[in-house]
Amino acid sequence: METKIIDGKEISLMVKNEVRDKTAAFKEKTGKEVCLAVILVGEDPASQVYVRNKKKACDYVGFKSLSYELPESTTQEELLELIEKLNNDDSVHGILVQMPLPKQIDEKTVIDTISPLKDVDGFHPMNVGALCIGEKGFVSCTPAGVIQLLKRSGVEIAGKECVIIGRSNIVGKPMALLMLRENATVTVAHSKTKDLAEVVRRADIVIAAIGKAKAITADYIKEGAVVIDVGINRNAETGKLCGDVDYENVAPKCSAITPVPGGVGPMTIAMLMNNCLESALRFSGENI
Ligand code: GUN
């Protein structure tokens, strides 16, 4: 069977170009800038890379980005004070606090403090609840990106058996809600699932978000399935990135598959840009 390689770089560029065009139209119409505030606490090297890429994407789509790089020793009170200031600043449309945070700061308190109207990560309980009952709100960027990958690759979702492996608040759970919204029949498997391979073999669409390199091997996959790999693991010996799926052996069985890198990864930032533009449109009452 011919396997389609789903190109996340290309699809993320399409999304970013759409955001860029709408941002230009928004500026033209309102005279205002779309603005994302990015907060990084401490010096985690991976977080520094993510934050740099987020700022680069802001430049690409034409957003203003405000950057706050706070020392590792920042207190929770200081961080909450900055968030409150940004909540009350009408020129700011999105607030992103890069996770993880230093141990003296409680992540849940931080997420709860960000205004749900500016929570472009979609982490606030109000936005998670809205997704759960099918109301408008911000959706977590990685699962939103997976939906775009599927739709823009022409994968039918309605009526399909979808197995999601992983139940995190950021990926697995919102992913399940989004696939349900698209009328898939959804199973969420996890570390306590009995006979995982048998469960995954039922799937027309497999979404792997486990965090374990090459955990999904060819014997888990039904012939002709679509496989989406959300995993980003670094091989300790070679330093190379690899996903949760044993790509080499799984790909020949699939009708379509995402590679790592270059699959789901680039979609996350593209959807963040999309969420921030939507926020600016909502605040200004514009419909572009
Ligand atoms: N850390 C790892 N992924 C993310 C993300 O999507 N958003 C934020 N804020 N922090 C992260």
PDB file of C-alpha atoms and ligand atoms in Angstrom:
ATOM      1  CA  MET A   1       0.000   0.000   0.000  1.00  0.00           C
ATOM      2  CA  GLU A   2       1.164   3.492  -0.852  1.00  0.00           C
ATOM      3  CA  THR A   3       1.785   5.373   2.418  1.00  0.00           C
ATOM      4  CA  LYS A   4       1.054   9.101   2.532  1.00  0.00           C
ATOM      5  CA  ILE A   5       3.566  11.037   4.640  1.00  0.00           C
ATOM      6  CA  ILE A   6       1.668  13.854   6.331  1.00  0.00           C
ATOM      7  CA  ASP A   7       3.899  16.928   6.058  1.00  0.00           C
ATOM      8  CA  GLY A   8       3.496  19.018   9.212  1.00  0.00           C
ATOM      9  CA  LYS A   9       5.986  21.615   8.023  1.00  0.00           C
ATOM     10  CA  GLU A  10       3.974  22.319   4.903  1.00  0.00           C
ATOM     11  CA  ILE A  11       0.583  22.313   6.650  1.00  0.00           C
ATOM     12  CA  SER A  12       1.837  24.507   9.515  1.00  0.00           C
ATOM     13  CA  LEU A  13       3.142  26.979   6.939  1.00  0.00           C
ATOM     14  CA  MET A  14      -0.294  27.056   5.291  1.00  0.00           C
ATOM     15  CA  VAL A  15      -1.913  27.814   8.672  1.00  0.00           C
ATOM     16  CA  LYS A  16       0.658  30.512   9.483  1.00  0.00           C
ATOM     17  CA  ASN A  17       0.213  32.120   6.067  1.00  0.00           C
ATOM     18  CA  GLU A  18      -3.557  32.269   6.624  1.00  0.00           C
ATOM     19  CA  VAL A  19      -2.960  33.865  10.043  1.00  0.00           C
ATOM     20  CA  ARG A  20      -0.485  36.323   8.476  1.00  0.00           C
ATOM     21  CA  ASP A  21      -3.016  37.417   5.836  1.00  0.00           C
ATOM     22  CA  LYS A  22      -5.818  37.852   8.378  1.00  0.00           C
ATOM     23  CA  THR A  23      -3.467  39.733  10.731  1.00  0.00           C
ATOM     24  CA  ALA A  24      -2.638  42.171   7.938  1.00  0.00           C
ATOM     25  CA  ALA A  25      -6.363  42.648   7.255  1.00  0.00           C
ATOM     26  CA  PHE A  26      -7.002  43.191  10.989  1.00  0.00           C
ATOM     27  CA  LYS A  27      -4.277  45.856  11.149  1.00  0.00           C
ATOM     28  CA  GLU A  28      -5.612  47.546   8.031  1.00  0.00           C
ATOM     29  CA  LYS A  29      -9.167  47.612   9.348  1.00  0.00           C
ATOM     30  CA  THR A  30      -8.597  48.530  13.021  1.00  0.00           C
ATOM     31  CA  GLY A  31      -5.149  50.159  13.054  1.00  0.00           C
ATOM     32  CA  LYS A  32      -4.304  47.780  15.921  1.00  0.00           C
ATOM     33  CA  GLU A  33      -1.654  45.102  16.381  1.00  0.00           C
ATOM     34  CA  VAL A  34      -2.278  41.544  17.497  1.00  0.00           C
ATOM     35  CA  CYS A  35      -0.152  41.079  20.618  1.00  0.00           C
ATOM     36  CA  LEU A  36       1.106  37.954  22.412  1.00  0.00           C
ATOM     37  CA  ALA A  37       2.898  38.176  25.776  1.00  0.00           C
ATOM     38  CA  VAL A  38       5.353  35.327  26.384  1.00  0.00           C
ATOM     39  CA  ILE A  39       6.676  34.691  29.899  1.00  0.00           C
ATOM     40  CA  LEU A  40       9.669  32.453  30.612  1.00  0.00           C
ATOM     41  CA  VAL A  41      10.821  31.831  34.182  1.00  0.00           C
ATOM     42  CA  GLY A  42      14.315  30.399  34.646  1.00  0.00           C
ATOM     43  CA  GLU A  43      16.788  28.988  32.152  1.00  0.00           C
ATOM     44  CA  ASP A  44      15.551  25.550  31.070  1.00  0.00           C
ATOM     45  CA  PRO A  45      17.291  25.076  27.680  1.00  0.00           C
ATOM     46  CA  ALA A  46      14.324  23.306  26.007  1.00  0.00           C
ATOM     47  CA  SER A  47      11.955  26.072  27.190  1.00  0.00           C
ATOM     48  CA  GLN A  48      14.347  28.715  25.856  1.00  0.00           C
ATOM     49  CA  VAL A  49      14.196  27.071  22.415  1.00  0.00           C
ATOM     50  CA  TYR A  50      10.374  26.866  22.502  1.00  0.00           C
ATOM     51  CA  VAL A  51      10.038  30.505  23.542  1.00  0.00           C
ATOM     52  CA  ARG A  52      12.471  31.642  20.851  1.00  0.00           C
ATOM     53  CA  ASN A  53      10.457  29.723  18.218  1.00  0.00           C
ATOM     54  CA  LYS A  54       7.203  31.259  19.470  1.00  0.00           C
ATOM     55  CA  LYS A  55       8.649  34.762  19.159  1.00  0.00           C
ATOM     56  CA  LYS A  56       9.960  33.942  15.661  1.00  0.00           C
ATOM     57  CA  ALA A  57       6.487  32.779  14.626  1.00  0.00           C
ATOM     58  CA  CYS A  58       5.009  36.049  15.977  1.00  0.00           C
ATOM     59  CA  ASP A  59       7.423  37.973  13.732  1.00  0.00           C
ATOM     60  CA  TYR A  60       6.469  35.799  10.745  1.00  0.00           C
ATOM     61  CA  VAL A  61       2.706  36.323  11.066  1.00  0.00           C
ATOM     62  CA  GLY A  62       3.064  40.017  11.961  1.00  0.00           C
ATOM     63  CA  PHE A  63       2.152  39.959  15.660  1.00  0.00           C
ATOM     64  CA  LYS A  64       3.721  42.166  18.263  1.00  0.00           C
ATOM     65  CA  SER A  65       5.363  39.971  20.924  1.00  0.00           C
ATOM     66  CA  LEU A  66       6.126  41.039  24.463  1.00  0.00           C
ATOM     67  CA  SER A  67       8.852  39.001  26.069  1.00  0.00           C
ATOM     68  CA  TYR A  68       9.334  38.579  29.826  1.00  0.00           C
ATOM     69  CA  GLU A  69      12.380  36.584  30.864  1.00  0.00           C
ATOM     70  CA  LEU A  70      12.327  36.270  34.634  1.00  0.00           C
ATOM     71  CA  PRO A  71      15.038  34.797  36.891  1.00  0.00           C
ATOM     72  CA  GLU A  72      14.787  31.240  38.303  1.00  0.00           C
ATOM     73  CA  SER A  73      14.321  32.822  41.774  1.00  0.00           C
ATOM     74  CA  THR A  74      11.077  34.646  40.801  1.00  0.00           C
ATOM     75  CA  THR A  75       8.387  34.226  43.478  1.00  0.00           C
ATOM     76  CA  GLN A  76       4.858  33.065  42.698  1.00  0.00           C
ATOM     77  CA  GLU A  77       3.556  36.428  43.893  1.00  0.00           C
ATOM     78  CA  GLU A  78       5.780  38.311  41.415  1.00  0.00           C
ATOM     79  CA  LEU A  79       4.647  36.101  38.518  1.00  0.00           C
ATOM     80  CA  LEU A  80       0.952  36.440  39.446  1.00  0.00           C
ATOM     81  CA  GLU A  81       1.365  40.208  39.646  1.00  0.00           C
ATOM     82  CA  LEU A  82       2.770  40.307  36.091  1.00  0.00           C
ATOM     83  CA  ILE A  83      -0.077  38.097  34.816  1.00  0.00           C
ATOM     84  CA  GLU A  84      -2.667  40.388  36.435  1.00  0.00           C
ATOM     85  CA  LYS A  85      -1.025  43.400  34.800  1.00  0.00           C
ATOM     86  CA  LEU A  86      -1.223  41.691  31.389  1.00  0.00           C
ATOM     87  CA  ASN A  87      -4.820  40.540  32.046  1.00  0.00           C
ATOM     88  CA  ASN A  88      -5.738  44.214  32.494  1.00  0.00           C
ATOM     89  CA  ASP A  89      -3.775  45.514  29.495  1.00  0.00           C
ATOM     90  CA  ASP A  90      -6.210  45.993  26.590  1.00  0.00           C
ATOM     91  CA  SER A  91      -3.396  45.922  24.028  1.00  0.00           C
ATOM     92  CA  VAL A  92      -2.475  42.298  24.974  1.00  0.00           C
ATOM     93  CA  HIS A  93      -4.569  39.519  23.387  1.00  0.00           C
ATOM     94  CA  GLY A  94      -2.728  36.382  24.466  1.00  0.00           C
ATOM     95  CA  ILE A  95      -0.704  35.414  27.557  1.00  0.00           C
ATOM     96  CA  LEU A  96       1.581  32.393  27.483  1.00  0.00           C
ATOM     97  CA  VAL A  97       3.544  31.199  30.504  1.00  0.00           C
ATOM     98  CA  GLN A  98       6.054  28.580  29.361  1.00  0.00           C
ATOM     99  CA  MET A  99       5.918  25.359  31.403  1.00  0.00           C
ATOM    100  CA  PRO A 100       7.505  23.784  33.399  1.00  0.00           C
ATOM    101  CA  LEU A 101       7.920  26.404  36.149  1.00  0.00           C
ATOM    102  CA  PRO A 102      10.483  26.429  39.003  1.00  0.00           C
ATOM    103  CA  LYS A 103       9.385  24.421  42.047  1.00  0.00           C
ATOM    104  CA  GLN A 104       8.441  27.407  44.226  1.00  0.00           C
ATOM    105  CA  ILE A 105       5.653  28.273  41.744  1.00  0.00           C
ATOM    106  CA  ASP A 106       2.402  26.285  41.550  1.00  0.00           C
ATOM    107  CA  GLU A 107       1.470  25.721  37.893  1.00  0.00           C
ATOM    108  CA  LYS A 108      -2.222  25.301  38.598  1.00  0.00           C
ATOM    109  CA  THR A 109      -2.435  28.641  40.425  1.00  0.00           C
ATOM    110  CA  VAL A 110      -0.657  30.295  37.492  1.00  0.00           C
ATOM    111  CA  ILE A 111      -3.008  28.755  34.901  1.00  0.00           C
ATOM    112  CA  ASP A 112      -6.057  29.734  36.980  1.00  0.00           C
ATOM    113  CA  THR A 113      -4.817  33.344  37.162  1.00  0.00           C
ATOM    114  CA  ILE A 114      -4.513  33.865  33.387  1.00  0.00           C
ATOM    115  CA  SER A 115      -7.732  35.411  32.064  1.00  0.00           C
ATOM    116  CA  PRO A 116      -9.632  32.666  30.174  1.00  0.00           C
ATOM    117  CA  LEU A 117     -10.126  35.266  27.409  1.00  0.00           C
ATOM    118  CA  LYS A 118      -6.320  35.510  26.948  1.00  0.00           C
ATOM    119  CA  ASP A 119      -5.458  31.867  27.672  1.00  0.00           C
ATOM    120  CA  VAL A 120      -4.206  31.047  24.151  1.00  0.00           C
ATOM    121  CA  ASP A 121      -2.707  27.749  25.421  1.00  0.00           C
ATOM    122  CA  GLY A 122      -6.234  26.552  26.267  1.00  0.00           C
ATOM    123  CA  PHE A 123      -5.105  25.339  29.712  1.00  0.00           C
ATOM    124  CA  HIS A 124      -7.597  27.269  31.919  1.00  0.00           C
ATOM    125  CA  PRO A 125     -10.375  25.091  33.418  1.00  0.00           C
ATOM    126  CA  MET A 126     -12.966  27.434  31.845  1.00  0.00           C
ATOM    127  CA  ASN A 127     -11.612  26.690  28.337  1.00  0.00           C
ATOM    128  CA  VAL A 128     -11.281  22.957  29.051  1.00  0.00           C
ATOM    129  CA  GLY A 129     -14.895  22.948  30.288  1.00  0.00           C
ATOM    130  CA  ALA A 130     -16.067  24.858  27.206  1.00  0.00           C
ATOM    131  CA  LEU A 131     -14.446  22.246  24.959  1.00  0.00           C
ATOM    132  CA  CYS A 132     -16.108  19.489  26.981  1.00  0.00           C
ATOM    133  CA  ILE A 133     -19.634  20.844  26.426  1.00  0.00           C
ATOM    134  CA  GLY A 134     -19.046  22.065  22.867  1.00  0.00           C
ATOM    135  CA  GLU A 135     -18.933  25.817  23.564  1.00  0.00           C
ATOM    136  CA  LYS A 136     -16.508  28.336  22.088  1.00  0.00           C
ATOM    137  CA  GLY A 137     -13.162  28.728  23.800  1.00  0.00           C
ATOM    138  CA  PHE A 138      -9.440  28.223  23.301  1.00  0.00           C
ATOM    139  CA  VAL A 139      -8.349  24.668  22.493  1.00  0.00           C
ATOM    140  CA  SER A 140      -4.951  23.289  23.539  1.00  0.00           C
ATOM    141  CA  CYS A 141      -2.630  23.861  20.573  1.00  0.00           C
ATOM    142  CA  THR A 142      -1.163  20.392  19.956  1.00  0.00           C
ATOM    143  CA  PRO A 143      -4.504  18.517  19.734  1.00  0.00           C
ATOM    144  CA  ALA A 144      -5.976  21.373  17.674  1.00  0.00           C
ATOM    145  CA  GLY A 145      -2.978  20.956  15.344  1.00  0.00           C
ATOM    146  CA  VAL A 146      -3.647  17.216  14.967  1.00  0.00           C
ATOM    147  CA  ILE A 147      -7.211  17.958  13.807  1.00  0.00           C
ATOM    148  CA  GLN A 148      -5.825  20.364  11.186  1.00  0.00           C
ATOM    149  CA  LEU A 149      -3.301  17.753   9.994  1.00  0.00           C
ATOM    150  CA  LEU A 150      -6.076  15.181   9.541  1.00  0.00           C
ATOM    151  CA  LYS A 151      -8.536  17.545   7.852  1.00  0.00           C
ATOM    152  CA  ARG A 152      -6.002  19.143   5.521  1.00  0.00           C
ATOM    153  CA  SER A 153      -4.688  15.703   4.523  1.00  0.00           C
ATOM    154  CA  GLY A 154      -8.188  14.623   3.526  1.00  0.00           C
ATOM    155  CA  VAL A 155      -8.597  12.036   6.315  1.00  0.00           C
ATOM    156  CA  GLU A 156     -12.277  11.346   7.050  1.00  0.00           C
ATOM    157  CA  ILE A 157     -12.906  11.380  10.830  1.00  0.00           C
ATOM    158  CA  ALA A 158     -16.673  10.922  11.222  1.00  0.00           C
ATOM    159  CA  GLY A 159     -17.654   7.348  12.082  1.00  0.00           C
ATOM    160  CA  LYS A 160     -14.031   6.177  12.368  1.00  0.00           C
ATOM    161  CA  GLU A 161     -12.588   4.162  15.258  1.00  0.00           C
ATOM    162  CA  CYS A 162     -10.007   6.407  16.933  1.00  0.00           C
ATOM    163  CA  VAL A 163      -7.667   5.167  19.654  1.00  0.00           C
ATOM    164  CA  ILE A 164      -5.730   7.799  21.592  1.00  0.00           C
ATOM    165  CA  ILE A 165      -2.847   6.496  23.695  1.00  0.00           C
ATOM    166  CA  GLY A 166      -2.191   8.861  26.608  1.00  0.00           C
ATOM    167  CA  ARG A 167      -4.520  10.842  28.867  1.00  0.00           C
ATOM    168  CA  SER A 168      -2.632  14.033  29.731  1.00  0.00           C
ATOM    169  CA  ASN A 169      -4.496  17.300  30.291  1.00  0.00           C
ATOM    170  CA  ILE A 170      -2.543  18.977  27.476  1.00  0.00           C
ATOM    171  CA  VAL A 171      -2.834  16.310  24.767  1.00  0.00           C
ATOM    172  CA  GLY A 172      -4.765  13.066  25.430  1.00  0.00           C
ATOM    173  CA  LYS A 173      -7.916  14.420  27.071  1.00  0.00           C
ATOM    174  CA  PRO A 174      -8.534  17.431  24.778  1.00  0.00           C
ATOM    175  CA  MET A 175      -7.635  15.204  21.796  1.00  0.00           C
ATOM    176  CA  ALA A 176     -10.400  12.780  22.802  1.00  0.00           C
ATOM    177  CA  LEU A 177     -12.928  15.627  23.103  1.00  0.00           C
ATOM    178  CA  LEU A 178     -11.946  17.049  19.696  1.00  0.00           C
ATOM    179  CA  MET A 179     -12.208  13.673  17.940  1.00  0.00           C
ATOM    180  CA  LEU A 180     -15.593  13.166  19.581  1.00  0.00           C
ATOM    181  CA  ARG A 181     -16.662  16.593  18.300  1.00  0.00           C
ATOM    182  CA  GLU A 182     -15.668  15.365  14.809  1.00  0.00           C
ATOM    183  CA  ASN A 183     -17.937  12.330  15.321  1.00  0.00           C
ATOM    184  CA  ALA A 184     -15.242   9.656  15.692  1.00  0.00           C
ATOM    185  CA  THR A 185     -15.806   6.688  18.016  1.00  0.00           C
ATOM    186  CA  VAL A 186     -13.146   7.394  20.619  1.00  0.00           C
ATOM    187  CA  THR A 187     -11.156   5.128  22.948  1.00  0.00           C
ATOM    188  CA  VAL A 188      -8.587   6.577  25.347  1.00  0.00           C
ATOM    189  CA  ALA A 189      -5.925   4.007  26.257  1.00  0.00           C
ATOM    190  CA  HIS A 190      -3.254   4.556  28.907  1.00  0.00           C
ATOM    191  CA  SER A 191      -0.570   2.867  30.992  1.00  0.00           C
ATOM    192  CA  LYS A 192      -3.131   0.686  32.828  1.00  0.00           C
ATOM    193  CA  THR A 193      -4.933  -0.455  29.660  1.00  0.00           C
ATOM    194  CA  LYS A 194      -5.057  -4.260  29.362  1.00  0.00           C
ATOM    195  CA  ASP A 195      -3.745  -5.690  26.089  1.00  0.00           C
ATOM    196  CA  LEU A 196      -2.921  -2.328  24.553  1.00  0.00           C
ATOM    197  CA  ALA A 197      -1.912  -3.892  21.226  1.00  0.00           C
ATOM    198  CA  GLU A 198      -5.350  -5.472  20.805  1.00  0.00           C
ATOM    199  CA  VAL A 199      -7.100  -2.176  21.601  1.00  0.00           C
ATOM    200  CA  VAL A 200      -4.904  -0.185  19.198  1.00  0.00           C
ATOM    201  CA  ARG A 201      -5.387  -2.767  16.418  1.00  0.00           C
ATOM    202  CA  ARG A 202      -9.087  -1.787  16.296  1.00  0.00           C
ATOM    203  CA  ALA A 203      -8.225   1.757  15.297  1.00  0.00           C
ATOM    204  CA  ASP A 204      -8.722   3.395  11.907  1.00  0.00           C
ATOM    205  CA  ILE A 205      -6.924   6.427  13.397  1.00  0.00           C
ATOM    206  CA  VAL A 206      -4.188   5.993  16.043  1.00  0.00           C
ATOM    207  CA  ILE A 207      -2.963   9.021  18.004  1.00  0.00           C
ATOM    208  CA  ALA A 208       0.120   8.236  20.105  1.00  0.00           C
ATOM    209  CA  ALA A 209       0.948  10.588  22.986  1.00  0.00           C
ATOM    210  CA  ILE A 210       2.804   8.348  25.405  1.00  0.00           C
ATOM    211  CA  GLY A 211       6.263   9.851  25.785  1.00  0.00           C
ATOM    212  CA  LYS A 212       8.150   6.607  25.182  1.00  0.00           C
ATOM    213  CA  ALA A 213      10.372   6.166  22.129  1.00  0.00           C
ATOM    214  CA  LYS A 214       9.155   3.636  19.542  1.00  0.00           C
ATOM    215  CA  ALA A 215       6.570   2.149  21.948  1.00  0.00           C
ATOM    216  CA  ILE A 216       4.062   1.543  19.139  1.00  0.00           C
ATOM    217  CA  THR A 217       5.371  -1.218  16.903  1.00  0.00           C
ATOM    218  CA  ALA A 218       3.960  -2.675  13.675  1.00  0.00           C
ATOM    219  CA  ASP A 219       1.997  -5.423  15.460  1.00  0.00           C
ATOM    220  CA  TYR A 220      -0.221  -2.711  17.091  1.00  0.00           C
ATOM    221  CA  ILE A 221      -1.359  -1.368  13.739  1.00  0.00           C
ATOM    222  CA  LYS A 222      -4.256  -2.452  11.513  1.00  0.00           C
ATOM    223  CA  GLU A 223      -3.425  -2.521   7.794  1.00  0.00           C
ATOM    224  CA  GLY A 224      -4.414   0.841   6.255  1.00  0.00           C
ATOM    225  CA  ALA A 225      -4.681   2.791   9.551  1.00  0.00           C
ATOM    226  CA  VAL A 226      -3.782   6.492   9.855  1.00  0.00           C
ATOM    227  CA  VAL A 227      -1.083   7.034  12.502  1.00  0.00           C
ATOM    228  CA  ILE A 228      -0.435  10.385  14.203  1.00  0.00           C
ATOM    229  CA  ASP A 229       2.681  10.506  16.383  1.00  0.00           C
ATOM    230  CA  VAL A 230       2.642  13.241  19.032  1.00  0.00           C
ATOM    231  CA  GLY A 231       5.764  11.947  20.805  1.00  0.00           C
ATOM    232  CA  ILE A 232       9.018  13.890  20.880  1.00  0.00           C
ATOM    233  CA  ASN A 233      11.753  11.744  22.415  1.00  0.00           C
ATOM    234  CA  ARG A 234      15.473  12.227  22.215  1.00  0.00           C
ATOM    235  CA  ASN A 235      17.565   9.114  21.647  1.00  0.00           C
ATOM    236  CA  ALA A 236      20.151   9.108  24.479  1.00  0.00           C
ATOM    237  CA  GLU A 237      22.899   7.644  22.271  1.00  0.00           C
ATOM    238  CA  THR A 238      22.482   9.423  18.938  1.00  0.00           C
ATOM    239  CA  GLY A 239      20.823  12.624  20.255  1.00  0.00           C
ATOM    240  CA  LYS A 240      18.309  12.321  17.408  1.00  0.00           C
ATOM    241  CA  LEU A 241      14.596  13.057  17.839  1.00  0.00           C
ATOM    242  CA  CYS A 242      12.163  10.191  17.516  1.00  0.00           C
ATOM    243  CA  GLY A 243       8.472   9.680  18.144  1.00  0.00           C
ATOM    244  CA  ASP A 244       6.380   7.200  20.140  1.00  0.00           C
ATOM    245  CA  VAL A 245       5.929   5.137  16.964  1.00  0.00           C
ATOM    246  CA  ASP A 246       8.469   2.732  15.448  1.00  0.00           C
ATOM    247  CA  TYR A 247       8.209   4.682  12.194  1.00  0.00           C
ATOM    248  CA  GLU A 248      10.330   2.472   9.938  1.00  0.00           C
ATOM    249  CA  ASN A 249       8.316  -0.667  10.596  1.00  0.00           C
ATOM    250  CA  VAL A 250       4.891   0.965  11.092  1.00  0.00           C
ATOM    251  CA  ALA A 251       4.870   3.248   8.023  1.00  0.00           C
ATOM    252  CA  PRO A 252       4.565   0.460   5.401  1.00  0.00           C
ATOM    253  CA  LYS A 253       1.298  -0.737   7.039  1.00  0.00           C
ATOM    254  CA  CYS A 254      -0.350   2.714   7.167  1.00  0.00           C
ATOM    255  CA  SER A 255      -2.426   4.637   4.661  1.00  0.00           C
ATOM    256  CA  ALA A 256      -0.959   7.830   6.201  1.00  0.00           C
ATOM    257  CA  ILE A 257       1.528   8.682   8.963  1.00  0.00           C
ATOM    258  CA  THR A 258       3.230  11.720  10.500  1.00  0.00           C
ATOM    259  CA  PRO A 259       7.028  11.726  10.785  1.00  0.00           C
ATOM    260  CA  VAL A 260       9.033  12.979  13.802  1.00  0.00           C
ATOM    261  CA  PRO A 261      10.360  15.598  13.425  1.00  0.00           C
ATOM    262  CA  GLY A 262       8.257  17.438  10.839  1.00  0.00           C
ATOM    263  CA  GLY A 263       4.809  16.081  11.735  1.00  0.00           C
ATOM    264  CA  VAL A 264       2.771  17.254  14.721  1.00  0.00           C
ATOM    265  CA  GLY A 265       5.583  19.410  16.197  1.00  0.00           C
ATOM    266  CA  PRO A 266       5.384  22.412  13.837  1.00  0.00           C
ATOM    267  CA  MET A 267       1.572  22.503  14.159  1.00  0.00           C
ATOM    268  CA  THR A 268       1.602  23.484  17.847  1.00  0.00           C
ATOM    269  CA  ILE A 269       3.055  26.950  17.275  1.00  0.00           C
ATOM    270  CA  ALA A 270       0.906  27.496  14.169  1.00  0.00           C
ATOM    271  CA  MET A 271      -2.232  26.839  16.245  1.00  0.00           C
ATOM    272  CA  LEU A 272      -0.925  29.143  18.996  1.00  0.00           C
ATOM    273  CA  MET A 273      -0.729  31.918  16.395  1.00  0.00           C
ATOM    274  CA  ASN A 274      -4.248  31.055  15.241  1.00  0.00           C
ATOM    275  CA  ASN A 275      -5.590  31.191  18.825  1.00  0.00           C
ATOM    276  CA  CYS A 276      -3.964  34.571  19.421  1.00  0.00           C
ATOM    277  CA  LEU A 277      -5.458  36.041  16.240  1.00  0.00           C
ATOM    278  CA  GLU A 278      -8.884  34.693  17.224  1.00  0.00           C
ATOM    279  CA  SER A 279      -8.481  36.358  20.611  1.00  0.00           C
ATOM    280  CA  ALA A 280      -7.715  39.732  18.998  1.00  0.00           C
ATOM    281  CA  LEU A 281     -10.713  39.361  16.670  1.00  0.00           C
ATOM    282  CA  ARG A 282     -12.979  38.480  19.583  1.00  0.00           C
ATOM    283  CA  PHE A 283     -11.765  41.422  21.701  1.00  0.00           C
ATOM    284  CA  SER A 284     -12.300  43.870  18.871  1.00  0.00           C
ATOM    285  CA  GLY A 285     -15.602  42.377  17.673  1.00  0.00           C
ATOM    286  CA  GLU A 286     -14.150  42.006  14.173  1.00  0.00           C
ATOM    287  CA  ASN A 287     -14.968  39.172  11.802  1.00  0.00           C
ATOM    288  CA  ILE A 288     -12.172  38.725   9.261  1.00  0.00           C
TER     289      ILE A 288
HETATM  290  N1  GUN B   1       5.611  23.448  27.758  1.00  0.00           N
HETATM  291  C1  GUN B   1       5.572  22.400  26.898  1.00  0.00           C
HETATM  292  N2  GUN B   1       4.570  22.546  26.019  1.00  0.00           N
HETATM  293  C2  GUN B   1       3.968  23.733  26.314  1.00  0.00           C
HETATM  294  C3  GUN B   1       2.883  24.444  25.746  1.00  0.00           C
HETATM  295  O1  GUN B   1       2.236  24.019  24.787  1.00  0.00           O
HETATM  296  N3  GUN B   1       2.584  25.624  26.342  1.00  0.00           N
HETATM  297  C4  GUN B   1       3.245  26.102  27.413  1.00  0.00           C
HETATM  298  N4  GUN B   1       2.859  27.260  27.943  1.00  0.00           N
HETATM  299  N5  GUN B   1       4.264  25.462  27.969  1.00  0.00           N
HETATM  300  C5  GUN B   1       4.624  24.289  27.411  1.00  0.00           C
END
